[in-house]
Tab-separated table of C-alpha atoms in Angstrom:
chain	number	residue	atom	x	y	z
X	46	MET	CA	0.000	0.000	0.000
X	47	THR	CA	1.248	3.477	-0.756
X	48	ASP	CA	0.613	6.693	1.101
X	49	GLY	CA	-0.133	8.826	-1.958
X	50	THR	CA	3.371	10.220	-2.389
X	51	GLY	CA	4.960	7.265	-4.141
X	52	TRP	CA	6.852	6.130	-1.006
X	53	GLY	CA	5.944	2.759	0.446
X	54	SER	CA	4.084	2.584	3.750
X	55	PRO	CA	5.938	1.238	6.806
X	56	ALA	CA	5.629	-2.447	7.632
X	57	GLY	CA	2.237	-3.336	9.111
X	58	GLY	CA	-0.050	-2.341	6.249
X	59	ASP	CA	-2.140	0.395	7.913
X	60	ASP	CA	-1.900	4.095	7.202
X	61	SER	CA	-2.157	5.332	10.780
X	62	PRO	CA	0.293	8.053	11.840
X	63	ARG	CA	3.503	6.866	13.410
X	64	PRO	CA	5.728	8.653	15.865
X	65	PRO	CA	8.934	10.104	14.484
X	66	LEU	CA	12.216	8.302	14.944
X	67	PRO	CA	14.028	9.242	18.146
X	68	PRO	CA	16.736	11.871	17.801
X	69	SER	CA	20.364	10.977	17.287
X	70	GLY	CA	21.815	9.180	20.303
X	71	TRP	CA	18.466	7.592	21.314
X	72	GLY	CA	18.666	4.597	18.994
X	73	THR	CA	16.703	3.805	15.848
X	74	ALA	CA	13.523	1.970	14.982
X	75	PRO	CA	13.889	-1.833	14.782
X	76	GLY	CA	14.841	-3.030	11.326
X	77	TRP	CA	15.739	0.471	10.095
X	78	VAL	CA	18.953	0.506	8.102
X	79	PRO	CA	20.545	3.885	7.377
X	80	PRO	CA	21.348	4.527	3.727
X	81	PRO	CA	24.992	4.314	2.736
X	82	PRO	CA	26.821	7.646	2.661
X	83	GLU	CA	26.775	9.429	-0.672
X	84	PRO	CA	30.116	9.062	-2.467
X	85	LYS	CA	31.678	12.492	-2.638
X	86	PRO	CA	35.467	12.340	-2.682
X	87	GLY	CA	35.860	15.848	-4.068
X	88	VAL	CA	33.941	18.919	-5.149
X	89	ILE	CA	30.814	17.101	-6.401
X	90	PRO	CA	28.827	14.025	-5.407
X	91	LEU	CA	29.403	11.100	-7.765
X	92	ARG	CA	25.912	10.927	-9.208
X	93	PRO	CA	23.889	12.953	-11.715
X	94	LEU	CA	23.942	16.581	-10.636
X	95	SER	CA	21.219	19.167	-10.279
X	96	VAL	CA	21.606	22.690	-11.660
X	97	GLY	CA	22.422	24.052	-8.222
X	98	GLU	CA	25.050	21.365	-7.662
X	99	ILE	CA	26.751	22.201	-10.956
X	100	LEU	CA	26.956	25.891	-10.047
X	101	ASP	CA	27.995	25.095	-6.482
X	102	GLY	CA	30.590	22.631	-7.802
X	103	ALA	CA	32.115	25.362	-9.941
X	104	VAL	CA	32.400	27.685	-6.933
X	105	THR	CA	33.719	24.877	-4.720
X	106	THR	CA	36.377	24.038	-7.306
X	107	ILE	CA	37.595	27.642	-7.271
X	108	ARG	CA	37.645	27.731	-3.470
X	109	SER	CA	39.390	24.358	-3.191
X	110	TYR	CA	42.019	25.111	-5.836
X	111	PRO	CA	42.544	28.885	-5.705
X	112	ARG	CA	46.063	28.862	-7.130
X	113	ALA	CA	45.187	26.632	-10.071
X	114	THR	CA	42.020	28.614	-10.863
X	115	LEU	CA	42.162	32.200	-9.626
X	116	GLY	CA	45.950	32.330	-9.805
X	117	LEU	CA	46.115	31.027	-13.360
X	118	ALA	CA	43.202	33.224	-14.376
X	119	ALA	CA	44.914	36.315	-12.964
X	120	VAL	CA	48.068	35.573	-14.991
X	121	VAL	CA	46.220	34.767	-18.222
X	122	VAL	CA	43.794	37.711	-18.000
X	123	THR	CA	46.556	40.145	-17.051
X	124	ILE	CA	48.690	39.152	-20.051
X	125	SER	CA	45.640	39.451	-22.299
X	126	GLN	CA	44.760	42.898	-20.975
X	127	LEU	CA	48.322	44.182	-21.231
X	128	VAL	CA	48.374	43.270	-24.929
X	129	GLN	CA	44.969	44.850	-25.509
X	130	PHE	CA	45.761	47.967	-23.474
X	131	THR	CA	48.987	48.543	-25.409
X	132	GLY	CA	47.193	48.208	-28.736
X	133	LEU	CA	44.343	50.476	-27.699
X	134	ALA	CA	46.677	53.109	-26.257
X	135	LEU	CA	48.746	53.198	-29.461
X	136	PHE	CA	45.618	53.297	-31.595
X	137	ARG	CA	44.185	56.119	-29.486
X	138	ASN	CA	47.138	58.331	-30.413
X	139	ARG	CA	46.856	57.356	-34.061
X	140	LEU	CA	43.119	57.941	-34.048
X	141	SER	CA	43.532	61.383	-32.491
X	142	THR	CA	46.094	62.327	-35.149
X	143	SER	CA	43.973	60.942	-37.995
X	144	VAL	CA	40.855	62.785	-36.841
X	145	SER	CA	42.729	66.081	-36.478
X	146	ASN	CA	44.209	65.669	-39.987
X	147	LEU	CA	40.892	64.931	-41.673
X	148	PRO	CA	39.940	67.511	-44.315
X	149	GLU	CA	36.725	69.466	-43.988
X	150	THR	CA	35.169	67.215	-46.634
X	151	PRO	CA	36.703	63.776	-46.044
X	152	THR	CA	36.803	61.346	-48.939
X	153	PHE	CA	35.711	57.725	-48.823
X	154	SER	CA	39.361	56.713	-48.639
X	155	ASP	CA	39.914	58.893	-45.567
X	156	VAL	CA	36.919	57.408	-43.750
X	157	ALA	CA	37.845	53.856	-44.799
X	158	ASP	CA	41.370	54.300	-43.469
X	159	LEU	CA	40.017	55.557	-40.173
X	160	LEU	CA	37.532	52.685	-39.837
X	161	SER	CA	40.074	50.048	-40.879
X	162	GLY	CA	42.281	50.972	-37.949
X	163	THR	CA	39.326	50.670	-35.578
X	164	ALA	CA	38.374	47.309	-37.023
X	165	THR	CA	41.945	46.033	-36.729
X	166	VAL	CA	42.167	46.947	-33.052
X	167	LEU	CA	38.783	45.345	-32.342
X	168	VAL	CA	39.728	42.130	-34.160
X	169	VAL	CA	43.097	41.878	-32.421
X	170	SER	CA	41.524	42.518	-29.001
X	171	THR	CA	38.834	39.909	-29.631
X	172	VAL	CA	41.339	37.298	-30.815
X	173	VAL	CA	43.661	37.887	-27.836
X	174	ALA	CA	40.767	37.613	-25.350
X	175	ALA	CA	39.447	34.453	-27.076
X	176	LEU	CA	42.876	32.789	-26.989
X	177	ALA	CA	43.296	33.679	-23.319
X	178	GLN	CA	39.909	32.174	-22.458
X	179	LEU	CA	40.718	29.090	-24.523
X	180	VAL	CA	43.944	28.444	-22.616
X	181	LEU	CA	42.235	28.998	-19.274
X	182	THR	CA	39.364	26.678	-20.244
X	183	GLY	CA	41.806	23.846	-20.867
X	184	LEU	CA	43.611	24.433	-17.580
X	185	VAL	CA	40.445	24.712	-15.468
X	186	THR	CA	38.993	21.579	-17.087
X	187	VAL	CA	41.991	19.616	-15.807
X	188	VAL	CA	41.499	21.120	-12.338
X	189	VAL	CA	37.807	20.115	-12.311
X	190	SER	CA	38.656	16.550	-13.334
X	191	LYS	CA	41.083	16.317	-10.405
X	192	GLY	CA	38.660	18.045	-8.069
X	193	ALA	CA	35.886	15.539	-8.823
X	194	LEU	CA	38.138	12.834	-7.345
X	195	GLY	CA	39.458	14.987	-4.524
X	196	GLN	CA	42.991	14.808	-5.885
X	197	PRO	CA	45.519	17.628	-5.456
X	198	CYS	CA	46.133	19.823	-8.487
X	199	GLY	CA	48.557	22.691	-8.684
X	200	ILE	CA	49.483	24.991	-11.518
X	201	GLY	CA	52.097	22.556	-12.805
X	202	GLU	CA	49.669	19.626	-12.890
X	203	ALA	CA	47.033	21.729	-14.655
X	204	TRP	CA	49.524	22.891	-17.274
X	205	SER	CA	50.964	19.424	-17.902
X	206	GLY	CA	47.463	17.990	-18.282
X	207	ALA	CA	46.292	20.631	-20.767
X	208	GLN	CA	49.328	21.754	-22.769
X	209	GLY	CA	49.245	18.850	-25.213
X	210	GLN	CA	45.624	19.557	-26.076
X	211	LEU	CA	45.734	23.327	-26.612
X	212	TRP	CA	46.118	23.123	-30.403
X	213	ARG	CA	43.203	20.715	-30.633
X	214	LEU	CA	41.253	22.977	-28.310
X	215	LEU	CA	41.978	25.860	-30.668
X	216	GLY	CA	40.817	23.789	-33.634
X	217	VAL	CA	37.577	22.844	-31.892
X	218	THR	CA	36.901	26.471	-30.964
X	219	LEU	CA	37.560	27.732	-34.505
X	220	LEU	CA	35.464	25.057	-36.221
X	221	ALA	CA	32.573	25.544	-33.806
X	222	ALA	CA	32.722	29.329	-34.295
X	223	LEU	CA	32.868	28.983	-38.089
X	224	ALA	CA	29.924	26.581	-38.102
X	225	ALA	CA	27.822	28.882	-35.907
X	226	THR	CA	28.754	31.920	-38.042
X	227	ALA	CA	27.880	30.108	-41.266
X	228	ALA	CA	24.573	28.968	-39.772
X	229	LEU	CA	23.818	32.607	-38.920
X	230	LEU	CA	24.807	34.149	-42.272
X	231	VAL	CA	23.719	31.608	-44.898
X	232	PRO	CA	19.941	31.913	-44.265
X	233	ILE	CA	20.024	35.697	-44.747
X	234	LEU	CA	21.826	35.624	-48.114
X	235	PRO	CA	18.668	35.066	-50.271
X	236	GLY	CA	16.977	38.064	-48.697
X	237	VAL	CA	20.047	40.250	-49.143
X	238	ALA	CA	20.363	39.164	-52.794
X	239	LEU	CA	16.713	39.998	-53.523
X	240	ILE	CA	16.994	43.403	-51.870
X	241	ALA	CA	20.135	44.128	-53.889
X	242	SER	CA	18.318	43.165	-57.101
X	243	GLY	CA	15.448	45.568	-56.359
X	244	ALA	CA	12.812	43.172	-54.980
X	245	THR	CA	12.687	44.954	-51.658
X	246	ALA	CA	9.306	43.645	-50.399
X	247	LEU	CA	10.027	39.960	-50.956
X	248	GLY	CA	13.664	40.452	-50.023
X	249	GLY	CA	12.735	42.106	-46.725
X	250	LEU	CA	10.396	39.234	-45.870
X	251	LEU	CA	13.026	36.617	-46.682
X	252	LEU	CA	15.628	38.615	-44.774
X	253	ALA	CA	13.470	38.682	-41.626
X	254	ILE	CA	12.828	34.945	-41.896
X	255	GLY	CA	16.507	34.340	-42.551
X	256	VAL	CA	17.596	36.331	-39.504
X	257	VAL	CA	15.292	34.366	-37.197
X	258	THR	CA	16.329	31.065	-38.787
X	259	GLY	CA	20.009	31.951	-38.648
X	260	ILE	CA	19.889	32.889	-34.974
X	261	GLY	CA	18.086	29.663	-34.155
X	262	LEU	CA	20.574	27.515	-36.092
X	263	SER	CA	23.621	29.251	-34.617
X	264	VAL	CA	22.312	28.864	-31.059
X	265	HIS	CA	21.540	25.207	-31.759
X	266	LEU	CA	25.085	24.562	-32.970
X	267	TYR	CA	26.619	26.535	-30.100
X	268	VAL	CA	24.853	24.348	-27.540
X	269	SER	CA	25.502	21.167	-29.524
X	270	PHE	CA	29.252	21.861	-29.472
X	271	ALA	CA	29.334	23.148	-25.864
X	272	LEU	CA	30.919	19.939	-24.529
X	273	ALA	CA	33.576	19.618	-27.232
X	274	SER	CA	36.271	21.463	-25.276
X	275	PRO	CA	36.044	19.214	-22.192
X	276	ALA	CA	35.985	16.190	-24.513
X	277	VAL	CA	39.252	17.331	-26.116
X	278	VAL	CA	41.018	17.839	-22.784
X	279	LEU	CA	39.681	14.837	-20.849
X	280	GLU	CA	39.268	12.264	-23.620
X	281	ARG	CA	42.207	13.499	-25.702
X	282	GLN	CA	40.320	13.053	-28.951
X	283	GLY	CA	40.772	14.834	-32.264
X	284	VAL	CA	39.021	18.006	-33.343
X	285	VAL	CA	36.255	16.533	-35.495
X	286	THR	CA	35.802	13.551	-33.184
X	287	SER	CA	35.353	15.870	-30.202
X	288	LEU	CA	32.724	17.925	-32.028
X	289	ARG	CA	30.816	14.742	-32.897
X	290	ARG	CA	31.233	13.534	-29.342
X	291	SER	CA	29.722	16.739	-28.014
X	292	ARG	CA	26.706	16.469	-30.310
X	293	THR	CA	26.159	12.883	-29.161
X	294	LEU	CA	26.302	13.836	-25.482
X	295	VAL	CA	24.072	16.886	-25.901
X	296	LYS	CA	21.414	15.025	-27.910
X	297	GLY	CA	18.305	14.570	-25.791
X	298	THR	CA	19.365	17.105	-23.160
X	299	TRP	CA	19.795	20.195	-25.368
X	300	TRP	CA	17.295	22.404	-23.575
X	301	ARG	CA	18.703	21.604	-20.152
X	302	ILE	CA	22.240	22.456	-21.254
X	303	LEU	CA	21.004	25.669	-22.896
X	304	GLY	CA	19.302	26.705	-19.661
X	305	ILE	CA	22.384	26.032	-17.533
X	306	LEU	CA	24.656	27.870	-19.970
X	307	LEU	CA	22.286	30.852	-20.004
X	308	LEU	CA	22.113	30.895	-16.210
X	309	SER	CA	25.904	30.721	-16.010
X	310	ALA	CA	26.221	33.571	-18.528
X	311	ILE	CA	23.775	35.714	-16.542
X	312	ILE	CA	25.761	35.139	-13.343
X	313	VAL	CA	28.990	36.062	-15.132
X	314	GLN	CA	27.478	39.259	-16.536
X	315	VAL	CA	26.007	40.307	-13.182
X	316	VAL	CA	29.303	39.744	-11.356
X	317	SER	CA	31.256	41.551	-14.084
X	318	GLY	CA	28.801	44.453	-13.989
X	319	VAL	CA	29.025	44.799	-10.218
X	320	ILE	CA	32.833	44.784	-10.317
X	321	SER	CA	32.960	47.356	-13.132
X	322	VAL	CA	30.748	49.904	-11.319
X	323	PRO	CA	33.496	51.425	-9.092
X	324	PHE	CA	35.853	51.804	-12.050
X	325	SER	CA	33.113	53.434	-14.136
X	326	LEU	CA	32.419	55.900	-11.318
X	327	VAL	CA	36.100	56.806	-11.006
X	328	THR	CA	36.390	57.251	-14.777
X	329	GLY	CA	33.256	59.382	-14.839
X	330	GLY	CA	34.581	61.577	-12.035
X	331	ALA	CA	37.885	62.014	-13.845
X	332	SER	CA	36.027	63.033	-16.987
X	333	ILE	CA	34.044	65.690	-15.111
X	334	PHE	CA	36.796	67.147	-12.950
X	335	GLY	CA	39.886	66.224	-14.959
X	336	GLY	CA	41.732	68.641	-17.170
X	337	ASN	CA	43.793	66.858	-19.807
X	338	THR	CA	41.424	64.970	-22.121
X	339	GLY	CA	44.177	62.675	-23.358
X	340	ALA	CA	45.225	61.778	-19.817
X	341	VAL	CA	41.606	61.137	-18.837
X	342	SER	CA	41.133	58.886	-21.870
X	343	LEU	CA	44.271	56.938	-21.013
X	344	LEU	CA	43.125	56.685	-17.403
X	345	SER	CA	39.784	55.356	-18.618
X	346	LEU	CA	41.532	52.647	-20.634
X	347	ALA	CA	43.752	51.719	-17.682
X	348	LEU	CA	40.870	51.528	-15.223
X	349	GLY	CA	38.824	49.506	-17.706
X	350	SER	CA	41.695	47.047	-18.040
X	351	VAL	CA	42.042	46.735	-14.253
X	352	GLY	CA	38.308	46.100	-13.925
X	353	THR	CA	38.452	43.462	-16.655
X	354	ILE	CA	41.397	41.746	-14.945
X	355	ILE	CA	39.545	41.561	-11.625
X	356	SER	CA	36.243	40.404	-13.116
X	357	GLY	CA	37.934	37.974	-15.526
X	358	THR	CA	39.968	36.439	-12.717
X	359	ILE	CA	36.720	35.540	-10.976
X	360	THR	CA	34.297	34.817	-13.817
X	361	TRP	CA	36.464	33.048	-16.416
X	362	PRO	CA	37.310	30.080	-14.136
X	363	PHE	CA	33.666	29.878	-13.063
X	364	ALA	CA	32.394	29.649	-16.660
X	365	ALA	CA	35.063	27.084	-17.581
X	366	ALA	CA	34.275	24.989	-14.506
X	367	VAL	CA	30.547	24.994	-15.314
X	368	SER	CA	31.318	23.703	-18.819
X	369	ALA	CA	33.533	20.910	-17.457
X	370	LEU	CA	30.964	19.922	-14.814
X	371	LEU	CA	28.229	19.841	-17.449
X	372	TYR	CA	30.339	17.361	-19.401
X	373	ILE	CA	30.885	15.204	-16.292
X	374	ASP	CA	27.185	15.376	-15.385
X	375	VAL	CA	26.018	14.296	-18.850
X	376	ARG	CA	28.455	11.391	-18.871
X	377	MET	CA	27.301	10.286	-15.415
X	378	ARG	CA	23.716	10.337	-16.646
X	379	ARG	CA	24.364	8.561	-19.947
X	380	GLU	CA	27.465	6.441	-19.545
X	381	GLY	CA	27.821	5.619	-15.841
X	382	LEU	CA	30.869	7.810	-15.370
X	383	ASP	CA	30.004	8.068	-11.683
X	384	ILE	CA	30.793	4.360	-11.283
X	385	GLU	CA	34.159	4.766	-12.989
X	386	LEU	CA	34.997	7.808	-10.863
X	387	ALA	CA	33.997	6.012	-7.652
X	388	ARG	CA	36.252	3.090	-8.522
X	389	ALA	CA	39.090	5.467	-9.383
X	390	ALA	CA	38.648	7.134	-5.987
X	391	GLY	CA	38.567	3.773	-4.182
X	392	LEU	CA	34.967	4.206	-3.034
X	393	PRO	CA	32.010	1.790	-3.104
X	394	VAL	CA	30.154	1.811	-6.407
X	395	PRO	CA	27.270	4.294	-6.022
X	396	ARG	CA	23.664	3.301	-6.435
X	397	THR	CA	21.632	4.907	-9.203
X	398	PRO	CA	19.530	7.576	-7.457
X	399	PRO	CA	16.677	9.552	-9.042
X	400	GLN	CA	18.260	11.907	-11.531
X	401	PRO	CA	17.858	15.554	-10.496
X	402	TRP	CA	17.077	18.165	-13.084
């Protein structure tokens, strides 16, 4: 007989209320066997994880391995920002000179030259930041894999575990980005072609449909390839194989992974925004009360870089850890990775509990 909640009734068969078990130290009810302790050798329990446990596991990893997460992130982000700050500072001087030398009626060539410099700086800054995040993702993934087993992991261990996979990690990142970009642009080409040929009404309709379709396809591919980076580092597979592996793991749980990635991105943006507020206030005050415009502009760049270093040191390891824990969670759900991890940690093989969302 059941009591309406899906849990079996106590022995005896009737549904009458029963007194609670005595508190700890007073003994237990006859025949009651306590459940075995949940295997948790490291930062996560070895069973399918809930959303909260994935986020908490990312934070716990950072707290348990501060040197291999925050320390590495501080080094990587600082190097990235120094490169970007130098480029922006040099371009600022060039931009100021170019603007002051513009004729009263600038030609297309003058404007194109000005915009090309801006585009170059933006591209270089984006590439440097992407490469820095890529390196840190590989390093933090190694730390998470050690943390799941409760094993020590310093900077040297993280580097030795990831360095051989960085080129493959770069290949995975580039191919995934190219695929998502192509999925975004290809659907809009018919509409653009029709508008260029003069069929503006039909072209506008096709363009609107293409934009919506392209965004949907690019988001789909982004989520489908979200587990490729951990697969490269932890399974040491090739670029194409890792992308296929990610699609296989994500299949059937796409919406859940999308939701967790969105939640992680929101947390990262909120933390980054909170950290950037003091620097924005200082920059704004310097702009109001400062005298030298060039010095204020340079101060703004410097303060922006410092804010990015602080926020990146905190948020980049968190985002990388969430990605690695998502990979571990999906494999525990689909492939029994929790059993393998328990054996590797020398623990009893865990039971299969109800899978949390």
